């Protein structure tokens, strides 16, 4: 698969809209954030769009990397960027490009080093990326050491796919972005198994294809009508390939998606192992989060977004979650993970799960009492969570979504003591609103269509909010907020 171009000159990179010249910034150092540095060491541009036109640049940058990055020194030798770089160098070679001898020697050293630095302490998508790199290196090289890399990689992949890919096809970290990344990794492995059929048993390839079909369907369910992912937990555009690109890649490998979302006008797709629900009505799609924040031992990409939702109407995003603009350990990373940055209910100014640091969660919300009921003309989903029971009065947040052909009603109530609770519906930045009276607003979609928003219970007001569609991008937007009265609020969105 091809990513977007990131090498824009013989020695000039661009990531997240931020440029850097190799002569000025080198390969390491604090002048760039760590995620930017990681991308610099991935070498994704080797296999990006129109990569063949930049072959001379690539030859220069490959040689420079080997000369300037001695083994085991610097951020580029951390296991994750090493894993991605190994795969990208091998892919580039398989595409008909000749790796210089010093690069081949370096590649072997990188694989040897990685084999002793596997990220068992992090697990998750990192460990899968490590294993994929060992498989690629084991297939690319020959000899006993390469055979050992291949065996180790295949063993990890077998156990981790069983652990990380749920029966409904979802990746267990519950991030649509990382789901797509892992799916691309799996498709690359299937591709490799077809290139080296003598080295990977055909039964393994068939099992991988079955898992890929489940993952493709999950991603289809979690994709908005605009073709891009929904924002739950860590998620942003332009990091992982789109559903369309993944489907094209899968098709080229002989994998077809068995199921799609075509069906009656009113449908509910429940991804019951991962904990998401897609409601589809006339002109509208809503994505509901009734999921745990992630695996108990690996919540690093989790946000405090329990019982949040997103909604597209007229194929345009209307209600969103706040997204993810950065990693690291600063206040902005923390703010984007907090409940206030999601379309759900905040109680007493606290988050439903105690996110902290850059990738930590202490006490976390657990969904309770999920109920789904449907008729030909109406679908209702109710769920609660216990994330606020640590507060005085042990409050419980309850939410119900009721969708008909042309409206969605969201009812919230908080039980357990006196609380100040606020329900938030964050608007996409291209949406604008006009207040009609004390309880009614008109929402104007980007192409002029109208959605009526009415407060049936509670005190409504408008807040300023932010929306981060990509890393390094934060857009100002507005949020429709409701302060619950006597622990209750109810809002209605109506279209057509």
Short mmCIF file of C-alpha atoms in Angstrom, two decimals:
data_model
loop_
_atom_site.label_atom_id
_atom_site.label_comp_id
_atom_site.label_asym_id
_atom_site.label_seq_id
_atom_site.Cartn_x
_atom_site.Cartn_y
_atom_site.Cartn_z
CA UNK A 1 0.00 0.00 0.00
CA UNK A 2 1.13 3.53 -0.68
CA UNK A 3 1.23 6.29 1.92
CA UNK A 4 1.45 9.99 1.15
CA UNK A 5 4.77 11.60 0.20
CA UNK A 6 6.87 12.72 3.17
CA UNK A 7 10.26 13.36 1.52
CA UNK A 8 9.90 16.68 -0.29
CA UNK A 9 13.54 17.33 -1.13
CA UNK A 10 16.81 15.38 -1.29
CA UNK A 11 17.12 15.75 2.49
CA UNK A 12 13.88 17.43 3.56
CA UNK A 13 10.99 15.77 5.40
CA UNK A 14 7.45 16.85 6.19
CA UNK A 15 5.33 15.21 8.87
CA UNK A 16 2.11 16.61 10.34
CA UNK A 17 2.60 19.78 8.28
CA UNK A 18 5.98 20.42 9.94
CA UNK A 19 9.09 20.50 7.74
CA UNK A 20 12.65 19.68 8.65
CA UNK A 21 15.90 19.65 6.70
CA UNK A 22 18.28 16.84 7.54
CA UNK A 23 21.29 19.13 7.30
CA UNK A 24 19.74 21.40 9.93
CA UNK A 25 18.14 18.95 12.36
CA UNK A 26 19.91 15.64 11.82
CA UNK A 27 18.35 12.31 12.78
CA UNK A 28 17.99 12.87 16.51
CA UNK A 29 17.61 15.60 19.11
CA UNK A 30 14.94 17.64 20.84
CA UNK A 31 14.40 20.17 18.06
CA UNK A 32 11.56 17.89 16.87
CA UNK A 33 9.01 15.97 18.92
CA UNK A 34 9.52 12.25 19.32
CA UNK A 35 6.62 11.26 17.09
CA UNK A 36 8.07 13.41 14.30
CA UNK A 37 11.44 11.73 14.82
CA UNK A 38 9.80 8.30 14.74
CA UNK A 39 8.28 9.08 11.36
CA UNK A 40 11.63 10.32 10.11
CA UNK A 41 13.10 6.88 10.86
CA UNK A 42 10.20 4.85 9.43
CA UNK A 43 11.19 5.48 5.79
CA UNK A 44 7.55 5.33 4.68
CA UNK A 45 8.39 7.50 1.68
CA UNK A 46 10.26 4.59 0.07
CA UNK A 47 6.87 3.06 -0.72
CA UNK A 48 4.73 6.20 -0.92
CA UNK A 49 2.88 7.66 -3.88
CA UNK A 50 5.17 8.30 -6.90
CA UNK A 51 8.12 6.92 -4.95
CA UNK A 52 9.96 5.88 -8.13
CA UNK A 53 10.31 9.55 -9.06
CA UNK A 54 12.34 10.11 -5.89
CA UNK A 55 14.70 7.15 -6.25
CA UNK A 56 17.84 9.32 -6.24
CA UNK A 57 16.70 11.00 -3.05
CA UNK A 58 16.00 7.61 -1.52
CA UNK A 59 19.44 6.28 -2.35
CA UNK A 60 20.99 9.35 -0.74
CA UNK A 61 18.86 9.19 2.40
CA UNK A 62 19.41 5.45 2.87
CA UNK A 63 23.18 5.86 2.74
CA UNK A 64 23.00 8.86 5.06
CA UNK A 65 20.94 6.93 7.62
CA UNK A 66 23.44 4.08 7.79
CA UNK A 67 26.36 6.48 8.14
CA UNK A 68 24.73 8.72 10.76
CA UNK A 69 22.94 6.09 12.89
CA UNK A 70 25.43 3.60 14.35
CA UNK A 71 23.84 0.49 15.90
CA UNK A 72 21.81 0.88 19.09
CA UNK A 73 22.22 4.67 19.32
CA UNK A 74 19.40 7.18 19.13
CA UNK A 75 15.64 7.16 18.81
CA UNK A 76 15.82 5.48 15.40
CA UNK A 77 17.01 2.25 16.99
CA UNK A 78 14.04 1.93 19.31
CA UNK A 79 12.16 -1.27 18.45
CA UNK A 80 9.06 0.30 16.89
CA UNK A 81 10.74 2.57 14.30
CA UNK A 82 13.27 -0.20 13.65
CA UNK A 83 10.41 -2.59 12.89
CA UNK A 84 8.74 -0.25 10.41
CA UNK A 85 12.04 0.66 8.77
CA UNK A 86 13.02 -3.00 8.24
CA UNK A 87 9.73 -3.67 6.46
CA UNK A 88 9.94 -0.52 4.35
CA UNK A 89 13.50 -1.23 3.22
CA UNK A 90 12.56 -4.77 2.24
CA UNK A 91 9.41 -3.64 0.43
CA UNK A 92 11.48 -1.10 -1.50
CA UNK A 93 13.94 -3.81 -2.51
CA UNK A 94 11.14 -6.18 -3.57
CA UNK A 95 9.74 -3.40 -5.77
CA UNK A 96 12.84 -3.70 -7.93
CA UNK A 97 15.19 -1.26 -6.23
CA UNK A 98 18.74 -2.32 -5.43
CA UNK A 99 19.75 -1.82 -1.82
CA UNK A 100 23.38 -0.86 -1.50
CA UNK A 101 25.59 -3.43 0.17
CA UNK A 102 26.08 -1.26 3.25
CA UNK A 103 22.27 -1.02 3.57
CA UNK A 104 21.89 -4.80 3.29
CA UNK A 105 24.51 -5.24 5.99
CA UNK A 106 22.73 -2.64 8.14
CA UNK A 107 19.39 -4.34 7.55
CA UNK A 108 20.75 -7.60 8.92
CA UNK A 109 22.17 -5.79 11.96
CA UNK A 110 18.81 -4.08 12.53
CA UNK A 111 16.96 -7.40 12.42
CA UNK A 112 19.47 -9.00 14.78
CA UNK A 113 19.16 -6.08 17.19
CA UNK A 114 15.37 -6.08 17.02
CA UNK A 115 15.22 -9.80 17.78
CA UNK A 116 16.80 -9.02 21.15
CA UNK A 117 14.68 -5.93 21.86
CA UNK A 118 11.10 -7.14 21.33
CA UNK A 119 8.53 -4.94 23.06
CA UNK A 120 7.06 -7.50 25.43
CA UNK A 121 6.72 -4.70 27.98
CA UNK A 122 4.34 -2.79 25.66
CA UNK A 123 2.60 -5.66 23.83
CA UNK A 124 -0.31 -4.65 21.57
CA UNK A 125 0.30 -3.24 18.12
CA UNK A 126 3.98 -2.62 18.92
CA UNK A 127 4.71 -6.30 19.48
CA UNK A 128 2.84 -7.22 16.30
CA UNK A 129 4.94 -4.72 14.35
CA UNK A 130 8.10 -6.26 15.83
CA UNK A 131 6.97 -9.74 14.82
CA UNK A 132 6.05 -8.63 11.30
CA UNK A 133 9.53 -7.16 10.83
CA UNK A 134 11.15 -10.42 11.96
CA UNK A 135 9.01 -12.34 9.46
CA UNK A 136 10.01 -10.02 6.63
CA UNK A 137 13.69 -10.20 7.60
CA UNK A 138 13.51 -13.96 7.99
CA UNK A 139 12.08 -14.29 4.48
CA UNK A 140 14.45 -11.76 2.92
CA UNK A 141 17.67 -13.27 4.28
CA UNK A 142 18.88 -16.87 4.24
CA UNK A 143 20.59 -19.03 6.82
CA UNK A 144 19.98 -20.32 10.30
CA UNK A 145 19.74 -16.89 11.91
CA UNK A 146 17.11 -15.75 9.39
CA UNK A 147 15.18 -18.98 9.94
CA UNK A 148 15.17 -18.18 13.65
CA UNK A 149 13.80 -14.69 13.00
CA UNK A 150 11.04 -16.13 10.84
CA UNK A 151 10.12 -18.77 13.41
CA UNK A 152 10.03 -16.23 16.25
CA UNK A 153 7.97 -13.77 14.24
CA UNK A 154 5.41 -16.35 13.13
CA UNK A 155 5.05 -17.68 16.67
CA UNK A 156 4.37 -14.19 18.08
CA UNK A 157 1.92 -13.38 15.29
CA UNK A 158 -0.03 -16.57 15.91
CA UNK A 159 -0.43 -15.92 19.63
CA UNK A 160 -0.96 -12.16 19.36
CA UNK A 161 -3.60 -12.32 16.62
CA UNK A 162 -5.55 -14.72 18.83
CA UNK A 163 -5.18 -12.28 21.72
CA UNK A 164 -5.58 -8.96 19.94
CA UNK A 165 -8.25 -9.57 17.28
CA UNK A 166 -11.66 -10.06 18.84
CA UNK A 167 -14.31 -12.35 17.40
CA UNK A 168 -16.22 -9.43 15.89
CA UNK A 169 -13.03 -8.46 14.02
CA UNK A 170 -12.06 -5.50 16.16
CA UNK A 171 -8.57 -4.82 17.46
CA UNK A 172 -8.63 -5.03 21.24
CA UNK A 173 -7.23 -1.52 21.83
CA UNK A 174 -10.55 -0.12 20.46
CA UNK A 175 -8.96 2.53 18.27
CA UNK A 176 -10.23 2.57 14.66
CA UNK A 177 -6.90 4.13 13.64
CA UNK A 178 -4.79 1.38 15.18
CA UNK A 179 -7.24 -1.21 13.90
CA UNK A 180 -6.51 -0.01 10.35
CA UNK A 181 -2.75 -0.02 11.02
CA UNK A 182 -2.85 -3.61 12.30
CA UNK A 183 -5.06 -4.63 9.37
CA UNK A 184 -2.49 -3.26 6.92
CA UNK A 185 0.20 -5.21 8.78
CA UNK A 186 -1.85 -8.38 8.39
CA UNK A 187 -2.40 -7.76 4.66
CA UNK A 188 1.35 -7.25 4.25
CA UNK A 189 1.93 -10.59 5.93
CA UNK A 190 -0.58 -12.26 3.62
CA UNK A 191 1.22 -10.67 0.70
CA UNK A 192 4.53 -12.04 1.97
CA UNK A 193 3.05 -15.52 2.41
CA UNK A 194 2.07 -15.47 -1.26
CA UNK A 195 5.53 -14.28 -2.34
CA UNK A 196 7.29 -16.99 -0.28
CA UNK A 197 4.80 -19.92 -0.29
CA UNK A 198 7.61 -22.37 0.43
CA UNK A 199 8.37 -20.64 3.74
CA UNK A 200 4.89 -20.01 5.21
CA UNK A 201 2.41 -22.86 5.34
CA UNK A 202 -0.72 -22.35 3.22
CA UNK A 203 -2.95 -23.05 6.23
CA UNK A 204 -1.40 -20.03 7.97
CA UNK A 205 -2.19 -17.83 4.98
CA UNK A 206 -5.80 -19.04 4.93
CA UNK A 207 -6.20 -18.28 8.64
CA UNK A 208 -4.77 -14.79 8.13
CA UNK A 209 -7.23 -14.19 5.29
CA UNK A 210 -10.17 -15.21 7.50
CA UNK A 211 -9.03 -12.77 10.20
CA UNK A 212 -8.54 -10.02 7.60
CA UNK A 213 -12.15 -10.45 6.39
CA UNK A 214 -13.44 -9.97 9.94
CA UNK A 215 -11.24 -6.92 10.41
CA UNK A 216 -12.39 -5.39 7.12
CA UNK A 217 -16.03 -5.75 8.12
CA UNK A 218 -15.36 -4.18 11.53
CA UNK A 219 -13.68 -1.22 9.88
CA UNK A 220 -16.55 -0.84 7.43
CA UNK A 221 -19.00 -0.67 10.33
CA UNK A 222 -16.85 1.98 12.06
CA UNK A 223 -16.37 4.18 8.99
CA UNK A 224 -18.41 7.34 8.35
CA UNK A 225 -20.12 7.91 4.99
CA UNK A 226 -17.22 10.23 4.07
CA UNK A 227 -14.99 7.14 3.95
CA UNK A 228 -12.94 8.02 7.04
CA UNK A 229 -12.78 6.45 10.50
CA UNK A 230 -14.81 7.43 13.53
CA UNK A 231 -12.90 8.99 16.43
CA UNK A 232 -12.90 6.75 19.48
CA UNK A 233 -9.83 6.58 21.73
CA UNK A 234 -6.65 7.63 19.91
CA UNK A 235 -7.74 8.33 16.34
CA UNK A 236 -6.82 10.77 13.59
CA UNK A 237 -6.81 10.91 9.82
CA UNK A 238 -3.73 10.49 7.60
CA UNK A 239 -1.97 8.00 9.87
CA UNK A 240 -3.58 4.72 8.82
CA UNK A 241 -4.83 3.75 5.35
CA UNK A 242 -8.50 4.32 4.58
CA UNK A 243 -11.11 1.57 4.29
CA UNK A 244 -11.18 2.08 0.52
CA UNK A 245 -7.43 1.56 0.21
CA UNK A 246 -7.48 -1.47 2.47
CA UNK A 247 -10.32 -3.02 0.49
CA UNK A 248 -8.38 -2.50 -2.73
CA UNK A 249 -5.28 -4.06 -1.20
CA UNK A 250 -7.27 -7.01 0.13
CA UNK A 251 -8.89 -7.55 -3.27
CA UNK A 252 -5.46 -7.68 -4.93
CA UNK A 253 -4.60 -10.52 -2.52
CA UNK A 254 -7.75 -12.47 -3.36
CA UNK A 255 -9.68 -11.39 -0.26
CA UNK A 256 -13.24 -10.22 -0.69
CA UNK A 257 -15.45 -8.72 1.99
CA UNK A 258 -18.35 -11.11 2.50
CA UNK A 259 -20.71 -8.69 4.21
CA UNK A 260 -21.59 -5.05 3.76
CA UNK A 261 -23.92 -2.54 5.32
CA UNK A 262 -26.63 -2.57 2.66
CA UNK A 263 -29.92 -3.48 4.25
CA UNK A 264 -33.20 -2.06 5.54
CA UNK A 265 -33.51 1.67 6.08
CA UNK A 266 -33.31 1.15 9.86
CA UNK A 267 -30.43 -1.08 10.95
CA UNK A 268 -28.23 -1.66 13.97
CA UNK A 269 -24.85 -3.36 13.67
CA UNK A 270 -23.60 -4.41 17.08
CA UNK A 271 -19.89 -5.22 17.36
CA UNK A 272 -20.54 -6.98 20.61
CA UNK A 273 -17.04 -8.12 21.55
CA UNK A 274 -15.37 -4.74 21.03
CA UNK A 275 -18.39 -2.73 22.19
CA UNK A 276 -19.55 -0.39 19.41
CA UNK A 277 -22.89 0.00 17.69
CA UNK A 278 -23.67 1.57 14.33
CA UNK A 279 -27.22 2.86 13.87
CA UNK A 280 -28.33 3.61 10.33
CA UNK A 281 -31.46 5.52 9.42
CA UNK A 282 -32.68 7.57 6.50
CA UNK A 283 -29.86 10.03 5.74
CA UNK A 284 -28.15 9.45 9.10
CA UNK A 285 -25.55 7.18 10.71
CA UNK A 286 -24.65 7.18 14.40
CA UNK A 287 -21.72 5.40 16.08
CA UNK A 288 -22.20 4.56 19.75
CA UNK A 289 -19.45 3.75 22.26
CA UNK A 290 -20.64 1.15 24.76
CA UNK A 291 -17.14 -0.31 25.02
CA UNK A 292 -14.56 -0.75 27.75
CA UNK A 293 -11.67 1.68 27.27
CA UNK A 294 -9.44 -1.17 26.11
CA UNK A 295 -7.78 -4.31 27.46
CA UNK A 296 -7.23 -4.09 31.20
CA UNK A 297 -3.46 -4.39 30.88
CA UNK A 298 -3.07 -2.07 27.89
CA UNK A 299 -5.14 1.16 28.08
CA UNK A 300 -2.41 3.41 26.63
CA UNK A 301 -4.46 4.61 23.65
CA UNK A 302 -7.69 5.01 25.65
CA UNK A 303 -9.71 8.19 26.06
CA UNK A 304 -12.35 8.88 28.71
CA UNK A 305 -15.05 8.61 26.03
CA UNK A 306 -17.45 5.99 27.42
CA UNK A 307 -21.03 6.42 26.09
CA UNK A 308 -19.89 9.02 23.58
CA UNK A 309 -21.16 8.99 20.01
CA UNK A 310 -20.61 10.48 16.59
CA UNK A 311 -23.21 11.15 13.90
CA UNK A 312 -23.21 11.89 10.19
CA UNK A 313 -26.33 13.30 8.52
CA UNK A 314 -26.62 13.81 4.76
CA UNK A 315 -23.21 12.06 4.46
CA UNK A 316 -21.57 14.85 6.47
CA UNK A 317 -20.20 14.72 9.99
CA UNK A 318 -22.37 16.68 12.41
CA UNK A 319 -21.58 15.36 15.93
CA UNK A 320 -17.96 14.39 16.57
CA UNK A 321 -15.52 13.47 19.28
CA UNK A 322 -12.55 15.77 19.75
CA UNK A 323 -9.88 13.65 18.05
CA UNK A 324 -6.15 13.38 18.68
CA UNK A 325 -3.57 15.98 17.68
CA UNK A 326 -0.50 14.75 19.57
CA UNK A 327 1.16 12.19 21.76
CA UNK A 328 3.61 12.91 24.57
CA UNK A 329 2.96 14.02 28.13
CA UNK A 330 1.80 17.63 27.96
CA UNK A 331 -1.46 19.27 29.04
CA UNK A 332 -2.91 19.27 25.52
CA UNK A 333 -2.56 15.49 25.26
CA UNK A 334 -4.33 15.15 28.60
CA UNK A 335 -7.09 17.58 27.59
CA UNK A 336 -7.84 15.67 24.40
CA UNK A 337 -8.20 12.43 26.34
CA UNK A 338 -10.58 13.85 28.96
CA UNK A 339 -14.34 13.37 28.93
CA UNK A 340 -14.97 17.05 28.20
CA UNK A 341 -13.44 16.56 24.74
CA UNK A 342 -16.03 13.94 23.78
CA UNK A 343 -19.73 13.87 23.03
CA UNK A 344 -20.86 12.35 26.29
CA UNK A 345 -21.60 13.42 29.91
CA UNK A 346 -19.11 14.94 32.32
CA UNK A 347 -19.91 14.79 36.05
CA UNK A 348 -18.55 17.33 38.55
CA UNK A 349 -15.84 18.39 36.11
CA UNK A 350 -14.26 14.94 36.21
CA UNK A 351 -13.49 12.40 33.51
CA UNK A 352 -15.29 9.08 33.39
CA UNK A 353 -11.94 7.26 33.34
CA UNK A 354 -8.90 8.67 35.11
CA UNK A 355 -6.60 9.35 32.18
CA UNK A 356 -3.19 10.64 33.18
CA UNK A 357 0.35 10.93 31.89
CA UNK A 358 0.50 10.43 28.15
CA UNK A 359 -0.70 6.83 27.96
CA UNK A 360 -2.01 5.92 31.39
CA UNK A 361 -5.44 5.24 32.87
CA UNK A 362 -6.12 4.64 36.56
CA UNK A 363 -9.71 3.83 37.54
CA UNK A 364 -11.70 3.35 34.37
CA UNK A 365 -15.38 3.25 33.39
CA UNK A 366 -17.04 -0.07 32.72
CA UNK A 367 -20.25 -0.24 30.64
CA UNK A 368 -23.28 -1.73 32.36
CA UNK A 369 -26.74 -3.03 31.42
CA UNK A 370 -26.62 -2.69 27.64
CA UNK A 371 -30.07 -2.97 26.03
CA UNK A 372 -30.93 -2.91 22.36
CA UNK A 373 -34.51 -2.92 21.10
CA UNK A 374 -35.73 -2.43 17.55
CA UNK A 375 -38.86 -2.34 15.46
CA UNK A 376 -39.32 -1.62 11.80
CA UNK A 377 -39.44 2.12 12.51
CA UNK A 378 -37.32 2.63 15.66
CA UNK A 379 -34.10 1.45 17.26
CA UNK A 380 -33.25 2.22 20.87
CA UNK A 381 -30.00 1.55 22.70
CA UNK A 382 -29.53 2.06 26.43
CA UNK A 383 -26.38 1.68 28.49
CA UNK A 384 -24.84 2.87 31.75
CA UNK A 385 -21.32 3.09 33.14
CA UNK A 386 -19.75 3.19 36.59
CA UNK A 387 -16.84 5.51 35.90
CA UNK A 388 -18.04 8.12 38.39
CA UNK A 389 -18.71 5.85 41.37
CA UNK A 390 -15.41 7.05 42.85
CA UNK A 391 -17.09 10.44 43.41
CA UNK A 392 -19.30 11.41 46.36
CA UNK A 393 -22.70 9.74 46.10
CA UNK A 394 -21.31 7.12 43.68
CA UNK A 395 -23.08 8.52 40.62
CA UNK A 396 -23.92 6.34 37.63
CA UNK A 397 -24.33 7.79 34.14
CA UNK A 398 -27.17 6.33 32.07
CA UNK A 399 -27.70 7.15 28.39
CA UNK A 400 -30.31 6.13 25.83
CA UNK A 401 -30.28 6.76 22.09
CA UNK A 402 -33.57 6.39 20.22
CA UNK A 403 -33.38 6.63 16.43
CA UNK A 404 -36.24 6.77 13.98
CA UNK A 405 -36.13 7.44 10.25
CA UNK A 406 -35.58 11.17 10.66
CA UNK A 407 -34.62 11.88 14.26
CA UNK A 408 -32.35 10.89 17.12
CA UNK A 409 -33.28 11.49 20.75
CA UNK A 410 -30.54 11.28 23.38
CA UNK A 411 -31.65 10.92 27.00
CA UNK A 412 -29.13 11.21 29.85
CA UNK A 413 -29.63 10.80 33.55
CA UNK A 414 -27.22 10.58 36.46
CA UNK A 415 -28.24 8.78 39.63
CA UNK A 416 -26.52 8.84 43.01
CA UNK A 417 -26.31 12.07 44.96
CA UNK A 418 -26.08 15.74 44.06
CA UNK A 419 -23.96 16.29 40.96
CA UNK A 420 -23.40 18.95 38.34
CA UNK A 421 -23.56 17.03 35.09
CA UNK A 422 -23.15 18.36 31.55
CA UNK A 423 -23.97 16.53 28.34
CA UNK A 424 -21.95 17.70 25.34
CA UNK A 425 -22.50 17.33 21.60
CA UNK A 426 -19.37 18.59 19.82
CA UNK A 427 -20.08 19.95 16.35
CA UNK A 428 -17.89 19.43 13.32
CA UNK A 429 -16.06 22.69 12.46
CA UNK A 430 -17.81 23.01 9.09
CA UNK A 431 -21.20 23.08 10.82
CA UNK A 432 -22.69 26.35 12.05
CA UNK A 433 -25.70 26.97 14.25
CA UNK A 434 -28.42 29.56 14.71
CA UNK A 435 -30.47 29.86 17.88
CA UNK A 436 -34.22 29.98 17.19
CA UNK A 437 -35.45 30.34 20.77
CA UNK A 438 -34.49 29.34 24.30
CA UNK A 439 -34.58 25.59 23.57
CA UNK A 440 -34.24 25.29 19.79
CA UNK A 441 -31.33 25.68 17.37
CA UNK A 442 -30.94 25.17 13.67
CA UNK A 443 -27.80 23.31 12.60
CA UNK A 444 -26.63 24.05 9.07
CA UNK A 445 -24.64 21.25 7.43
CA UNK A 446 -21.74 22.23 5.12
CA UNK A 447 -23.85 21.91 1.98
CA UNK A 448 -26.83 23.81 3.33
CA UNK A 449 -29.03 21.05 4.68
CA UNK A 450 -30.71 21.79 8.00
CA UNK A 451 -30.92 19.77 11.20
CA UNK A 452 -33.19 20.95 14.00
CA UNK A 453 -31.84 20.56 17.54
CA UNK A 454 -34.28 20.79 20.41
CA UNK A 455 -33.72 20.56 24.15
CA UNK A 456 -36.57 18.59 25.69
CA UNK A 457 -35.15 18.62 29.21
CA UNK A 458 -32.22 20.49 30.75
CA UNK A 459 -30.57 23.89 30.43
CA UNK A 460 -28.91 24.41 27.06
CA UNK A 461 -25.97 26.60 26.10
CA UNK A 462 -23.10 26.74 23.62
CA UNK A 463 -19.43 26.21 24.48
CA UNK A 464 -16.25 26.61 22.52
CA UNK A 465 -14.49 23.35 21.74
CA UNK A 466 -11.75 21.95 19.54
CA UNK A 467 -11.55 19.26 16.89
CA UNK A 468 -8.28 17.56 15.96
CA UNK A 469 -8.73 15.67 12.67
CA UNK A 470 -4.99 15.03 12.21
CA UNK A 471 -1.82 15.01 14.27
CA UNK A 472 -0.57 18.57 14.48
CA UNK A 473 -3.96 20.06 13.51
CA UNK A 474 -6.38 21.59 16.05
CA UNK A 475 -9.48 23.40 14.77
CA UNK A 476 -11.83 25.59 16.76
CA UNK A 477 -15.47 24.53 16.81
CA UNK A 478 -18.61 24.77 18.93
CA UNK A 479 -20.28 22.42 21.33
CA UNK A 480 -23.97 22.14 22.16
CA UNK A 481 -24.05 21.58 25.91
CA UNK A 482 -26.89 20.75 28.31
CA UNK A 483 -26.70 21.03 32.07
CA UNK A 484 -28.80 18.26 33.54
CA UNK A 485 -31.71 19.42 35.72
CA UNK A 486 -32.57 17.12 38.64
CA UNK A 487 -30.11 14.68 37.11
CA UNK A 488 -31.80 14.51 33.70
CA UNK A 489 -31.53 15.90 30.18
CA UNK A 490 -32.98 15.05 26.80
CA UNK A 491 -32.17 16.38 23.35
CA UNK A 492 -33.57 15.72 19.90
CA UNK A 493 -31.92 16.01 16.49
CA UNK A 494 -34.34 16.03 13.58
CA UNK A 495 -33.63 16.11 9.87
CA UNK A 496 -35.92 16.22 6.79
#
